Short mmCIF file of C-alpha atoms in Angstrom, two decimals:
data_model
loop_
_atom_site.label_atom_id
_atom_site.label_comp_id
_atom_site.label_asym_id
_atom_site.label_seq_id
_atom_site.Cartn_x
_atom_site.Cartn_y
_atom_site.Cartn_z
CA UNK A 882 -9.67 9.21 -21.98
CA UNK A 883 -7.30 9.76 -19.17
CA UNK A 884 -6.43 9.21 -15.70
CA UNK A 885 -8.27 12.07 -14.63
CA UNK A 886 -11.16 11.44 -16.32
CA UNK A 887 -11.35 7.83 -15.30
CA UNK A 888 -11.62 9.13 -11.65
CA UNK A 889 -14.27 11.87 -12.39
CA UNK A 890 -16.27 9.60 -14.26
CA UNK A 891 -16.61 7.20 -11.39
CA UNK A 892 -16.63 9.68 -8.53
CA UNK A 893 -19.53 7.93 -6.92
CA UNK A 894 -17.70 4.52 -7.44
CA UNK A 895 -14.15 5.44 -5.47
CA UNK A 896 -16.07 7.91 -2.63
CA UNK A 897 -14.27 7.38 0.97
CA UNK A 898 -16.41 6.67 3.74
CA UNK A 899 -17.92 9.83 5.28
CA UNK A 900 -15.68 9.46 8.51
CA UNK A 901 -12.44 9.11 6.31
CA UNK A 902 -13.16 12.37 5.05
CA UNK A 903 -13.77 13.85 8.14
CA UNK A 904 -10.88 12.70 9.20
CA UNK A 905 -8.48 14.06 6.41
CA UNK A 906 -10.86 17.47 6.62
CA UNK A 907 -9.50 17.85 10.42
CA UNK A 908 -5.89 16.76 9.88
CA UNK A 909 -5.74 19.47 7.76
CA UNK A 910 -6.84 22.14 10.06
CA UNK A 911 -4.00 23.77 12.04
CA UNK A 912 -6.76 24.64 14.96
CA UNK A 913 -8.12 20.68 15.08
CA UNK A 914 -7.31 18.89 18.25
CA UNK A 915 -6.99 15.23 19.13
CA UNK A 916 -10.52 15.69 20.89
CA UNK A 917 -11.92 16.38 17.87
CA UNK A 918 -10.69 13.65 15.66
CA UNK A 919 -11.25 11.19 18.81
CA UNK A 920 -15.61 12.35 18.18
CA UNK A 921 -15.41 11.65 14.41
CA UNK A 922 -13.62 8.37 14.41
CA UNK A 923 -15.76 7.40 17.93
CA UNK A 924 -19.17 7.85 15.71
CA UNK A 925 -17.70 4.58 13.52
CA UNK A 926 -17.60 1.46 16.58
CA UNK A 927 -15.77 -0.66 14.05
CA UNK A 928 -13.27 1.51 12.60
CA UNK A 929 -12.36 2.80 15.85
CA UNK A 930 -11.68 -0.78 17.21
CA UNK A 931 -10.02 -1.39 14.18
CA UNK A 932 -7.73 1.47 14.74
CA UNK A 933 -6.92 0.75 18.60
CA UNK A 934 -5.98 -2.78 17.99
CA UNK A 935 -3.61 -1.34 15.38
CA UNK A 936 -1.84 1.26 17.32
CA UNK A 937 -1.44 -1.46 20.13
CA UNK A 938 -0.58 -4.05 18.10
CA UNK A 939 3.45 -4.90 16.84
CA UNK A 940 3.16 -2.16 13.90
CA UNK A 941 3.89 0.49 16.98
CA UNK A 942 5.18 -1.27 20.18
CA UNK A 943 4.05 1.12 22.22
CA UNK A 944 5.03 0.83 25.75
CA UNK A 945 1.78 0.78 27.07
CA UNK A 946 -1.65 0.17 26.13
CA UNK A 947 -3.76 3.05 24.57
CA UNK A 948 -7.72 2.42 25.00
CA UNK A 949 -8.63 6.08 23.00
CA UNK A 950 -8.73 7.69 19.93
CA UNK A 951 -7.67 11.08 20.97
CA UNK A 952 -4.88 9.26 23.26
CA UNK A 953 -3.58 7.81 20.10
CA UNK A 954 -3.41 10.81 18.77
CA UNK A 955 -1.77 12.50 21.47
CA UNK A 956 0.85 9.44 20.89
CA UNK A 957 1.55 8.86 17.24
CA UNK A 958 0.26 12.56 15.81
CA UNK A 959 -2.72 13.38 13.91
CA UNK A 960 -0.51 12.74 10.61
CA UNK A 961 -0.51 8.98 11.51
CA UNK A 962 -3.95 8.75 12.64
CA UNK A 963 -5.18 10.23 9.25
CA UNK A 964 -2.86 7.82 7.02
CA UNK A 965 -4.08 4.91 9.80
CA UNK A 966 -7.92 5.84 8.86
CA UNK A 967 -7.35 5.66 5.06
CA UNK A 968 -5.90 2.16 5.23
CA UNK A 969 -8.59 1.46 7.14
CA UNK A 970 -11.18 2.25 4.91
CA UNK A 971 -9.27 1.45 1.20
CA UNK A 972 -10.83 -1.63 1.24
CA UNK A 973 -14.16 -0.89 1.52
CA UNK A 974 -13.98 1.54 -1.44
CA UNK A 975 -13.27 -1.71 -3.78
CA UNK A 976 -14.88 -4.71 -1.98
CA UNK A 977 -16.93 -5.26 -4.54
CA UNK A 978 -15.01 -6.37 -7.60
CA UNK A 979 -15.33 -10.04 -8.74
CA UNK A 980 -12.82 -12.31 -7.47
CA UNK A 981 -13.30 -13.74 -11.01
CA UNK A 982 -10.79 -10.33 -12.11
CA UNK A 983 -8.21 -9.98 -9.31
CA UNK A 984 -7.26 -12.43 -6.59
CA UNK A 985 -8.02 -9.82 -3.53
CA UNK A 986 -6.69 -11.76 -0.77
CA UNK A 987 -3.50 -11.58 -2.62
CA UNK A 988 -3.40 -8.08 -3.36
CA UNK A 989 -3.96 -6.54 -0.09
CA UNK A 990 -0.87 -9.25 1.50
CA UNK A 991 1.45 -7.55 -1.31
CA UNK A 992 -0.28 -4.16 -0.68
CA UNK A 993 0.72 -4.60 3.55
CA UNK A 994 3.56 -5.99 3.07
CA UNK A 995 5.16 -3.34 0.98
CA UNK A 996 3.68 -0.86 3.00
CA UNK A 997 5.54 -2.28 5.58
CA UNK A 998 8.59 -2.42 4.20
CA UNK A 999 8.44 0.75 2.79
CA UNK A 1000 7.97 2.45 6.39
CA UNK A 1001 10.74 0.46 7.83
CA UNK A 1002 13.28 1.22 4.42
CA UNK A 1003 12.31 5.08 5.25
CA UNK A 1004 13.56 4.67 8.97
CA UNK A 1005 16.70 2.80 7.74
CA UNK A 1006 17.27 6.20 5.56
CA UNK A 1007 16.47 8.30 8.46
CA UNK A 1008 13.14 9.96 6.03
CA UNK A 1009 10.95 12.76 8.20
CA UNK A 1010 7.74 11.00 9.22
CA UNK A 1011 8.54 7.66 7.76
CA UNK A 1012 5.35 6.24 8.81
CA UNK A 1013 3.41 8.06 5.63
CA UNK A 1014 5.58 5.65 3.56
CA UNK A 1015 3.57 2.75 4.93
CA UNK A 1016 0.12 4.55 3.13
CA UNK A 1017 2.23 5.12 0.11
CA UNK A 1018 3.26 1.27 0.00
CA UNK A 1019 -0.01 0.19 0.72
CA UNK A 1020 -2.14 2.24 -1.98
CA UNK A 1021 0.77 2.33 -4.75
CA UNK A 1022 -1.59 0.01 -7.01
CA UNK A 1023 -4.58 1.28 -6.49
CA UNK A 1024 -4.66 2.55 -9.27
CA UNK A 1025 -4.97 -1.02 -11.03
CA UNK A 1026 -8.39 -1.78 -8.93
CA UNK A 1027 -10.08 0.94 -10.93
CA UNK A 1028 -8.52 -0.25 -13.78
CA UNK A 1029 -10.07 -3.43 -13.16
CA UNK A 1030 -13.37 -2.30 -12.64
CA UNK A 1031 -13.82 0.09 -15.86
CA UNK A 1032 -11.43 -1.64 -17.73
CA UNK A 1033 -11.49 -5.32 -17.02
CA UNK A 1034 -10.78 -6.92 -20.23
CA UNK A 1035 -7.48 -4.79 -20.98
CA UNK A 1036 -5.99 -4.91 -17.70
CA UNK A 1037 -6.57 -9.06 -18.20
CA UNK A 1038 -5.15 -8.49 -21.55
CA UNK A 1039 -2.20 -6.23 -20.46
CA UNK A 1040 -1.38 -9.30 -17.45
CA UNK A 1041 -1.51 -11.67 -19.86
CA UNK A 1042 1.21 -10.14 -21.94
CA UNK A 1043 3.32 -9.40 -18.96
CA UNK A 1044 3.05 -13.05 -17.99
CA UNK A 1045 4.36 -13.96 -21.56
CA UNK A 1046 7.00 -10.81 -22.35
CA UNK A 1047 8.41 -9.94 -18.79
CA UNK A 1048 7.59 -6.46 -20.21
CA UNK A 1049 7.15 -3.95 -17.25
CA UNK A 1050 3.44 -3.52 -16.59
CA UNK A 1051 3.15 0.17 -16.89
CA UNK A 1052 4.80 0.01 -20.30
CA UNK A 1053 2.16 -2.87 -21.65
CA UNK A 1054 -0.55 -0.44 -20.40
CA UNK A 1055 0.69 2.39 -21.91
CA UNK A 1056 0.96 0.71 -25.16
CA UNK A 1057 -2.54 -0.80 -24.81
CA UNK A 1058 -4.73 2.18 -23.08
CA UNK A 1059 -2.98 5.03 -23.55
CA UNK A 1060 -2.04 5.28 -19.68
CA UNK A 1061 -1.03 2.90 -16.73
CA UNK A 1062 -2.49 2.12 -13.09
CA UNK A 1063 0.50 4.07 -11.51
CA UNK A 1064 -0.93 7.21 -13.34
CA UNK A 1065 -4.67 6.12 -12.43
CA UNK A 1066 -3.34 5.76 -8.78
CA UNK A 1067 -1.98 9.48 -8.49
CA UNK A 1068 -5.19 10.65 -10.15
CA UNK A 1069 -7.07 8.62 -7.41
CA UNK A 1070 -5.33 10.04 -4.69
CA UNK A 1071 -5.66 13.37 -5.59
CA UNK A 1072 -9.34 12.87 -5.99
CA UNK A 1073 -8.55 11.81 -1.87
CA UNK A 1074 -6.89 14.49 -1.64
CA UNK A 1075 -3.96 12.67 0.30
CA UNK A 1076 -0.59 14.71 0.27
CA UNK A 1077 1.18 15.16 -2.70
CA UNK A 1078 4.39 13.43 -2.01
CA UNK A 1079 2.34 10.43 -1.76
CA UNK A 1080 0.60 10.98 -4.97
CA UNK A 1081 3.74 11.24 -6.61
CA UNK A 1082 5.62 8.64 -4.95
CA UNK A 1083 2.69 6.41 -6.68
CA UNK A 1084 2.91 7.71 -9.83
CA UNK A 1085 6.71 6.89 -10.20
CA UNK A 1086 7.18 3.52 -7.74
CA UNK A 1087 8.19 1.53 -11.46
CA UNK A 1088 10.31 4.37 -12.29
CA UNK A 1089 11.59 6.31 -9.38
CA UNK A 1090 15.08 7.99 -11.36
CA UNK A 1091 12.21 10.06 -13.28
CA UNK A 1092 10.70 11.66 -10.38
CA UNK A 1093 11.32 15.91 -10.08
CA UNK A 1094 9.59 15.27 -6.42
CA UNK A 1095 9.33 13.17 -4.17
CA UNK A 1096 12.22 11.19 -5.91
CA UNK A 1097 13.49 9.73 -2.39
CA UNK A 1098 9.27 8.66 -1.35
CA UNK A 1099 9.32 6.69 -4.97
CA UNK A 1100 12.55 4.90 -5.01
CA UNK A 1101 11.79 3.88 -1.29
CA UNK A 1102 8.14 2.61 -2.89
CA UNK A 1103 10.14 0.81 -5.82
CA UNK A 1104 12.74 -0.89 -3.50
CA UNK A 1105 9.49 -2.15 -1.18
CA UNK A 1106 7.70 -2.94 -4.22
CA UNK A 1107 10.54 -5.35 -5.83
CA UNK A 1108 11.42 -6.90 -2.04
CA UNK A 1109 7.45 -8.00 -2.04
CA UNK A 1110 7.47 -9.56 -5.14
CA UNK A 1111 10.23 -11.47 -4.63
CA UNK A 1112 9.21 -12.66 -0.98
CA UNK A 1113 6.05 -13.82 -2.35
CA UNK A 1114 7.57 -15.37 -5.54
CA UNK A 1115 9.90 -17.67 -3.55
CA UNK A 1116 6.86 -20.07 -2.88
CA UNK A 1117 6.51 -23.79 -4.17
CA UNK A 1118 4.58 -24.26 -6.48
CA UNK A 1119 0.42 -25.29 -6.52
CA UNK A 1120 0.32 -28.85 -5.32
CA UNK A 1121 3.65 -28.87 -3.55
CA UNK A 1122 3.22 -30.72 -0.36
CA UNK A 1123 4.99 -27.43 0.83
CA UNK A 1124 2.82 -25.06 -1.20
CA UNK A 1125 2.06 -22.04 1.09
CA UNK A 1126 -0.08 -19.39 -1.05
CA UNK A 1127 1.74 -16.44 0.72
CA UNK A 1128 5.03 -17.24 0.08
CA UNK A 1129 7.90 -15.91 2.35
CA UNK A 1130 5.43 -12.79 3.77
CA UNK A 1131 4.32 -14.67 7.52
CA UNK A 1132 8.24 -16.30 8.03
CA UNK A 1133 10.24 -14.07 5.62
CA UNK A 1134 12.50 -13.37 8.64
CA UNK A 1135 13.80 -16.46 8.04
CA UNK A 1136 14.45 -15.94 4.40
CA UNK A 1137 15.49 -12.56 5.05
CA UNK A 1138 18.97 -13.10 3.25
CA UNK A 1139 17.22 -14.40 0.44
CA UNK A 1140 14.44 -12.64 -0.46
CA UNK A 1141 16.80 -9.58 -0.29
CA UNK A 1142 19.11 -11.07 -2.70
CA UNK A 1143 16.52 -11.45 -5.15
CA UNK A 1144 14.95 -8.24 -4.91
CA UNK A 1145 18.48 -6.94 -5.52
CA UNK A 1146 18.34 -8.60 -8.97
CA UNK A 1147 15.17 -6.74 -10.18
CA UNK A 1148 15.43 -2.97 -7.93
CA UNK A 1149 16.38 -0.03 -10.61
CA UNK A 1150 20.21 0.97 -9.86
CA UNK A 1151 18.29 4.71 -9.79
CA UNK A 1152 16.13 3.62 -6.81
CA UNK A 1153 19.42 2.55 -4.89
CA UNK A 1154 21.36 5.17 -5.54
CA UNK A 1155 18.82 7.81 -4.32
CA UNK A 1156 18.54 5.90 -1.14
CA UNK A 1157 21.56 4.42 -0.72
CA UNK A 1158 19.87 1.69 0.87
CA UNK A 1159 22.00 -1.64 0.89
CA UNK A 1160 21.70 -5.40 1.37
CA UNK A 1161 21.83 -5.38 5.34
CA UNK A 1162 19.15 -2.29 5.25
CA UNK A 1163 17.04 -4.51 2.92
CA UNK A 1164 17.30 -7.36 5.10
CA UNK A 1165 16.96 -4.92 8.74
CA UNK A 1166 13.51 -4.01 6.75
CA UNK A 1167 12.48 -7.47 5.68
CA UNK A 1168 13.08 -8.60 9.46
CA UNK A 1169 11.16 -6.17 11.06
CA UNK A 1170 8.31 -6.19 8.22
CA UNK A 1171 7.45 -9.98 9.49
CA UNK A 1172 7.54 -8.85 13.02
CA UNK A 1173 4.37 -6.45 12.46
CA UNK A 1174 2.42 -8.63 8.74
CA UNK A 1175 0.55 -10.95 10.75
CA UNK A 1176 -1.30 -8.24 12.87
CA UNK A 1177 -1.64 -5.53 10.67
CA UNK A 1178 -2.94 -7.77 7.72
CA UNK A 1179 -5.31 -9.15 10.25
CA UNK A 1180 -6.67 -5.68 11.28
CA UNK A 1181 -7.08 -3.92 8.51
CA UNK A 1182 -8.01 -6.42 5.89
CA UNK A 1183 -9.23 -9.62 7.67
CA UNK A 1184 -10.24 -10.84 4.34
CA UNK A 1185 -7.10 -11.33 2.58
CA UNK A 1186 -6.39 -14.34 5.00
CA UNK A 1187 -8.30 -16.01 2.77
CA UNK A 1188 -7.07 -18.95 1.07
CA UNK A 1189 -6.19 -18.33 -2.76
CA UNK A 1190 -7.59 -20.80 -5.38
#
């Protein structure tokens, strides 16, 4: 079996909602118009107020308050709007695996949060359209929820042995399946048929120095990736009196300095030196990431402010 053919085989499983497809069907027409994306999202009440809140809320600071669909188009580009709507509906596409496999909550904070950083990294570098990073952050293991839901026992097997080896993921899956969730996630996204910069920016986030394209998209992916982890691995531990189950993510301003220092320890020389992103640019990100987590984890995935156990 392969990527591929884990995606085909479950088309029915991973199918976007009908209005996400609308959506990416009109973004990629040259003669579409913000009118027209404005009626498909319109037909879906609680996507579009799901949407609105999100271009008003910290994730934009826009100057003044946008109460449309085609508005917000008019303002952030039909580019944005279509990445916007996928995030949007990700969720819904895998809502119903068993917390008893994957701690959801938990993966859609790392999932924002990278995607977060990732977007603000890419404006650091001065990257064209930097807000498609923030879609590449937040679906670069999406791959692992299909995974999880065909493949449940070696994905639990392959964690296990990372927990144990401090192998890299991808290579414990390779050695156990025959392929990895980053590979699953590019095969996912092309099903989605989502640009292919950000499939391939997927596909390499653990190993951005082997990318032929999109080589700058996945080392920025990597570097968020790595400053996530170690945000959320500076918590105390369970039963601390100061135990707080998302680590550094809601106050990692403060912990900026940090949490960048860590990351440092663990981000692929390759990754920085096809970036050329720094310390100060890690912590500039970091900053600026907190500024915008609370809302935008709040809008698009009210769920994952729940509690882990």
């Amino acid at each position: 079996m392969t990527p591929q053919d884990l995606v085909t085989r479950n088309v029915r499983l991973v199918s976007l909602p009908e209005v996400c497809i609308q959506v990416q069907a009109l973004a990629d027409s040259p003669h579409t118009t913000a009118t027209d994306i404005g009626e498909v999202v319109s037909k879906d009440t609680a996507l579009t107020t799901r949407l609105l809140k999100l271009v008003n809320s910290a994730y934009f600071s826009l100057p003044r308050r946008i109460d449309t669909v085609s508005r917000a188009v008019n303002l952030i580009g039909m580019r944005e709007l279509r990445n916007l709507t996928m995030a949007a509906s990700a969720a819904e596409v895998f809502s119903r695996i068993p917390s008893t496999l994957i701690d959801m909550a938990a993966f859609w904070q790392h999932s924002v949060y990278c995607g977060l950083v990732a977007r603000n990294l890419a404006q650091c570098c001065n990257v064209l359209h930097s807000e498609r990073l923030f879609t590449a952050g937040l679906l670069h293991d999406v791959g692992r929820l299909l995974m999880l839901m065909k493949l449940p026992d070696d994905i639990t097997n392959a964690e296990s042995i990372r927990l144990q080896s401090k192998k890299d993921i991808c290579e414990i899956e390779q050695e156990l399946i025959g392929f990895d969730h980053a590979e699953v996630g590019q095969a996912l996204l092309q099903h989605w048929n989502m640009p292919s910069n950000l499939c391939t920016s997927v596909l390499y986030h653990h190993n951005p120095g082997q990318a032929h394209d999109a080589h700058l998209e996945s080392a920025l992916i990597h570097i968020a990736d790595q400053v996530t982890h170690a945000a959320q691995e500076s918590k105390d531990p369970l039963g601390s009196p100061f135990y707080d189950p998302y680590g550094s993510l809601l106050d990692s301003d403060l912990n900026a300095d940090t949490i960048s220092t860590k990351a440092l320890q663990t981000i692929q020389q390759d990754a920085l030196s096809i970036t050329n992103v720094g310390k100060d640019d890690l912590i500039i990100a970091v900053g600026r990431s907190a500024a915008a987590f609370n809302q935008v984890l709040d809008l698009l995935y009210p769920m994952a402010w729940e509690t882990p156990r």
